PDB file of C-alpha atoms in Angstrom:
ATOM      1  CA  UNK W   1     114.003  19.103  54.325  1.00 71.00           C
ATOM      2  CA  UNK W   2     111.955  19.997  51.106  1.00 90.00           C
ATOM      3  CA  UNK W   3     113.054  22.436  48.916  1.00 96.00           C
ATOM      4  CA  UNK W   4     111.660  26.163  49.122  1.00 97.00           C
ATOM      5  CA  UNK W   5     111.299  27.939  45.465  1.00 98.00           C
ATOM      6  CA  UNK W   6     110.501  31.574  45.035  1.00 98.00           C
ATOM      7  CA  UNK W   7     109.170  33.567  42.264  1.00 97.00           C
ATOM      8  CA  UNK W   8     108.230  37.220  42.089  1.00 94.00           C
ATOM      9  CA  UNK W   9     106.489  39.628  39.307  1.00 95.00           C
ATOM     10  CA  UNK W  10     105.606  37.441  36.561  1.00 95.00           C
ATOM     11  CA  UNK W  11     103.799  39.928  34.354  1.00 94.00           C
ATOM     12  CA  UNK W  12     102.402  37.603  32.060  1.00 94.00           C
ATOM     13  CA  UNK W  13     105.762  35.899  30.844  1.00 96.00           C
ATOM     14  CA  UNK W  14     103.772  32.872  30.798  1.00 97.00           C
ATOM     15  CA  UNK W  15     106.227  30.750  28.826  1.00 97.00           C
ATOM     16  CA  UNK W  16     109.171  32.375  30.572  1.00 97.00           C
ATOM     17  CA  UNK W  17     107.679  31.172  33.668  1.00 98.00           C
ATOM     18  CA  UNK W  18     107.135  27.413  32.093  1.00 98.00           C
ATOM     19  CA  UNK W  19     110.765  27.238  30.766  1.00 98.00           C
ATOM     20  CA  UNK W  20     111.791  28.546  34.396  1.00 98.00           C
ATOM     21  CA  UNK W  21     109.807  26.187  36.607  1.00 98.00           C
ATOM     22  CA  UNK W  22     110.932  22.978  34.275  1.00 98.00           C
ATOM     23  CA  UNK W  23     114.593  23.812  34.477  1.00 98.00           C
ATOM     24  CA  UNK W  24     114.009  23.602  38.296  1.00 97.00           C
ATOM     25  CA  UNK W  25     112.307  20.358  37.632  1.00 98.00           C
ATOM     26  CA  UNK W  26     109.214  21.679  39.315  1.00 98.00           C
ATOM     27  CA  UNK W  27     106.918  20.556  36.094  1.00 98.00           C
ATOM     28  CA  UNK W  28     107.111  18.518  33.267  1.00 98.00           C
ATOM     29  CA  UNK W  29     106.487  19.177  29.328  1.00 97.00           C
ATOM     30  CA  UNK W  30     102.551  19.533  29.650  1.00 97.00           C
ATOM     31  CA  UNK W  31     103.618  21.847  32.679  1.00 97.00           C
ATOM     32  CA  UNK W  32     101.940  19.632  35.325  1.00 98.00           C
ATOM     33  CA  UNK W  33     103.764  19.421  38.940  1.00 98.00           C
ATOM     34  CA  UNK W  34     106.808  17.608  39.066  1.00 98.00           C
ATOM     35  CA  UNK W  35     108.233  18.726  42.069  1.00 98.00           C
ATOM     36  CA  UNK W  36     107.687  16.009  44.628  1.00 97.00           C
ATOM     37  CA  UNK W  37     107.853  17.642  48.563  1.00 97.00           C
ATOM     38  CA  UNK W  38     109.166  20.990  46.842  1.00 98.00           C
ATOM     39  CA  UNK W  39     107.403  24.044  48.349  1.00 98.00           C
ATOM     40  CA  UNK W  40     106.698  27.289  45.815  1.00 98.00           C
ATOM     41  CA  UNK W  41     106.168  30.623  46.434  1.00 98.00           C
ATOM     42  CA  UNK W  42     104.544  33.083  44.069  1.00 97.00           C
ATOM     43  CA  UNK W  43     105.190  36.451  45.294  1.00 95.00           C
ATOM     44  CA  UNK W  44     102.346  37.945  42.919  1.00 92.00           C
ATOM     45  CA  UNK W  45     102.056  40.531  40.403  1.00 91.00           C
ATOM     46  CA  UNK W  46     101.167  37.776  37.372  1.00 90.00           C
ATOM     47  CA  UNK W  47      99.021  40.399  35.506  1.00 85.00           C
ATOM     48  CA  UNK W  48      99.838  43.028  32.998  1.00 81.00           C
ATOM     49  CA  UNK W  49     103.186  44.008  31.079  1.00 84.00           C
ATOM     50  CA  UNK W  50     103.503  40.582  29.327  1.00 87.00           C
ATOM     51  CA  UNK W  51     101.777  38.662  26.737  1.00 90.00           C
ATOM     52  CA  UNK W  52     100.015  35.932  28.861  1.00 92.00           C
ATOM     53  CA  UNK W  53      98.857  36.863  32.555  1.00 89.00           C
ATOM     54  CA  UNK W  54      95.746  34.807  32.085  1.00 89.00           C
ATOM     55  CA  UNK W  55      98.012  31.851  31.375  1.00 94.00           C
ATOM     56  CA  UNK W  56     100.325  32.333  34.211  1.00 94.00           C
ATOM     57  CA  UNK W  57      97.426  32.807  36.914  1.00 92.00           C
ATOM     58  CA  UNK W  58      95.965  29.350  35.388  1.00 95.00           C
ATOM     59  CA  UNK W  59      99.350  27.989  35.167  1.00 97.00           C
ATOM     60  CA  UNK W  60      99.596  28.912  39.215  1.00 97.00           C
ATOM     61  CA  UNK W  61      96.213  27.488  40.349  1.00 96.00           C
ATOM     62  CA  UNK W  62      96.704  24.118  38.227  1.00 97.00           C
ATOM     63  CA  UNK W  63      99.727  23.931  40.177  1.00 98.00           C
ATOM     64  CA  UNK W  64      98.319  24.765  43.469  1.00 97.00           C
ATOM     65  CA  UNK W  65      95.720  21.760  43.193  1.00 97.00           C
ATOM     66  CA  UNK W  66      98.717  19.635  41.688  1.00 98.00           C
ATOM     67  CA  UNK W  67     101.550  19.599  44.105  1.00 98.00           C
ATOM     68  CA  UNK W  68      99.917  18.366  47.394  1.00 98.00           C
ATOM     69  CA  UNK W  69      98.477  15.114  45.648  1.00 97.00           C
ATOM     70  CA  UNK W  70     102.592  14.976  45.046  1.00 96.00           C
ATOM     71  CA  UNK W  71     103.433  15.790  48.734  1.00 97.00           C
ATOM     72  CA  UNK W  72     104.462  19.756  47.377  1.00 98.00           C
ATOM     73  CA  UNK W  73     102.946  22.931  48.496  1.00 98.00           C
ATOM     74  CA  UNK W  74     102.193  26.045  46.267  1.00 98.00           C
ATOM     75  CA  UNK W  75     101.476  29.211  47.709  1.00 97.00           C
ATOM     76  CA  UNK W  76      99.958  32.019  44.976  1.00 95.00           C
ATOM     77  CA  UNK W  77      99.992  35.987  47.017  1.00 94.00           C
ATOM     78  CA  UNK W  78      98.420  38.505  45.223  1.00 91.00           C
ATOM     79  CA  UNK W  79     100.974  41.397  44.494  1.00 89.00           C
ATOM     80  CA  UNK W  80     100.165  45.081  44.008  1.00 86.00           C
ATOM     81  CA  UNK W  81      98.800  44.666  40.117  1.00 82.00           C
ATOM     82  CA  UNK W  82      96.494  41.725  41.343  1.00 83.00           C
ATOM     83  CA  UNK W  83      94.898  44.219  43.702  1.00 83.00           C
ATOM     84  CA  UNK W  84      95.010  47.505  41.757  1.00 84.00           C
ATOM     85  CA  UNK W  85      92.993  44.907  38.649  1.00 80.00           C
ATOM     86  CA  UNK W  86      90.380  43.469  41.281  1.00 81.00           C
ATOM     87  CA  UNK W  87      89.681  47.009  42.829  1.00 80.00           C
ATOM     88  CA  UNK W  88      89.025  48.650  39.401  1.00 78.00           C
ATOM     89  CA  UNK W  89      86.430  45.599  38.522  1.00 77.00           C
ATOM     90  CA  UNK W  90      85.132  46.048  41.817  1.00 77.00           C
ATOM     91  CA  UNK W  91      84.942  50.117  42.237  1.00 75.00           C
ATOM     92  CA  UNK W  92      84.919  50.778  38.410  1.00 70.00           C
ATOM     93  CA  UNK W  93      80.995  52.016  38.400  1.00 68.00           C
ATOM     94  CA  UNK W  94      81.991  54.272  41.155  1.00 68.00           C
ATOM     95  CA  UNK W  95      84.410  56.062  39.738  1.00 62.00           C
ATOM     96  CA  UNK W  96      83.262  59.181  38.715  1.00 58.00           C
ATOM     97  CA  UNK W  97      86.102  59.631  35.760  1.00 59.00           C
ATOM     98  CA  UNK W  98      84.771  56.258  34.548  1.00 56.00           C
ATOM     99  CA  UNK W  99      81.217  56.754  34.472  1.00 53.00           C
ATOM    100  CA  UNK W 100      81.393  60.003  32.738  1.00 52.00           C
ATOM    101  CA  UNK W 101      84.550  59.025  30.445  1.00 53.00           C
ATOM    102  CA  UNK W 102      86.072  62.394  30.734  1.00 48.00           C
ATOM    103  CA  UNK W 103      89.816  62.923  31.827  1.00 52.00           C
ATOM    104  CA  UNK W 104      91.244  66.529  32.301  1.00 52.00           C
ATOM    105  CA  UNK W 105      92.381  65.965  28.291  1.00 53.00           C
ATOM    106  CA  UNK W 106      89.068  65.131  27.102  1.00 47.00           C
ATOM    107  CA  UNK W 107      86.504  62.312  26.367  1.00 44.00           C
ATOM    108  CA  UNK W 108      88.423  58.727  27.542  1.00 42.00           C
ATOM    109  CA  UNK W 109      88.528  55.990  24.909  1.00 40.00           C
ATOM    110  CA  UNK W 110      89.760  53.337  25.974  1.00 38.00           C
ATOM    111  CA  UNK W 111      88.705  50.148  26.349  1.00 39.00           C
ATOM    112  CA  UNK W 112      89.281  47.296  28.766  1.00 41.00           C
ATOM    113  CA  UNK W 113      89.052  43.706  27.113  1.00 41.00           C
ATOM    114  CA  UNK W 114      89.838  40.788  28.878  1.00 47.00           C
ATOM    115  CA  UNK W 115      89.483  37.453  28.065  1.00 49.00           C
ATOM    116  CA  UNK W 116      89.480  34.017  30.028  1.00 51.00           C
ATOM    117  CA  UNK W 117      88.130  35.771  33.318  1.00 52.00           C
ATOM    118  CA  UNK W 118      86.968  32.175  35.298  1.00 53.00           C
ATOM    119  CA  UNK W 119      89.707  32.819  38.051  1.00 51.00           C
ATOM    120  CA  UNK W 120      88.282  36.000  39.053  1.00 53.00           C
ATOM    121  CA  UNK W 121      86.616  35.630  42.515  1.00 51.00           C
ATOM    122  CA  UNK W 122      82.831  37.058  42.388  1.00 48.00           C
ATOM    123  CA  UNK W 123      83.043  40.661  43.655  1.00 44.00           C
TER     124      UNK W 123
END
């Protein structure tokens, strides 16, 4: 029987993750699959809080085209701040509070900036 790893809420600890998954000996240096039959789990929520949620998403999907050319499985959910990111880039122009960038304090300013957005599905 293979093994079965499982790994929950992320939050862009990218190289927390990649120290993590190498101790298990799930990937190597270069953080490519290493885990033979091994099955992984990501229980989502890879976005926001941390330093590097672009990495870990990339990280995840490198690894989910990896480990079956190794006989290993990866299996990526999408957690609560997954969805709550892809419904404000989908619903964002709808949103009245957006479009007029006034909260009940005042004129909004802030400003979303996001970088490295290829593994966002077309919405």
């Amino acid at each position: 029987m293979s093994e079965l790893w499982v790994v929950g809420d992320v939050h862009g600890a990218y190289d927390k993750l990649r120290y993590m998954l190498r101790a298990a000996g799930l990937i190597d240096a270069e953080g490519s699959w290493t885990g033979r039959d091994a099955h992984l789990v990501f229980l989502g929520d890879y976005l926001d809080r941390g330093p590097d949620g672009a990495g870990v998403v990339h990280l995840v999907r490198a690894l989910e085209a990896q480990a079956p050319q190794d006989g290993g499985r990866v299996t990526a959910l999408l957690g609560n701040h997954e969805v709550m990111f892809l419904a404000a880039m989908r619903f964002r122009a709808q949103d009245p509070v957006t479009a007029w960038a006034f909260t009940s304090t005042g004129p909004r300013t802030a400003v979303l900036s996001v970088t490295r957005m290829d593994w966002t599905p077309t919405i």
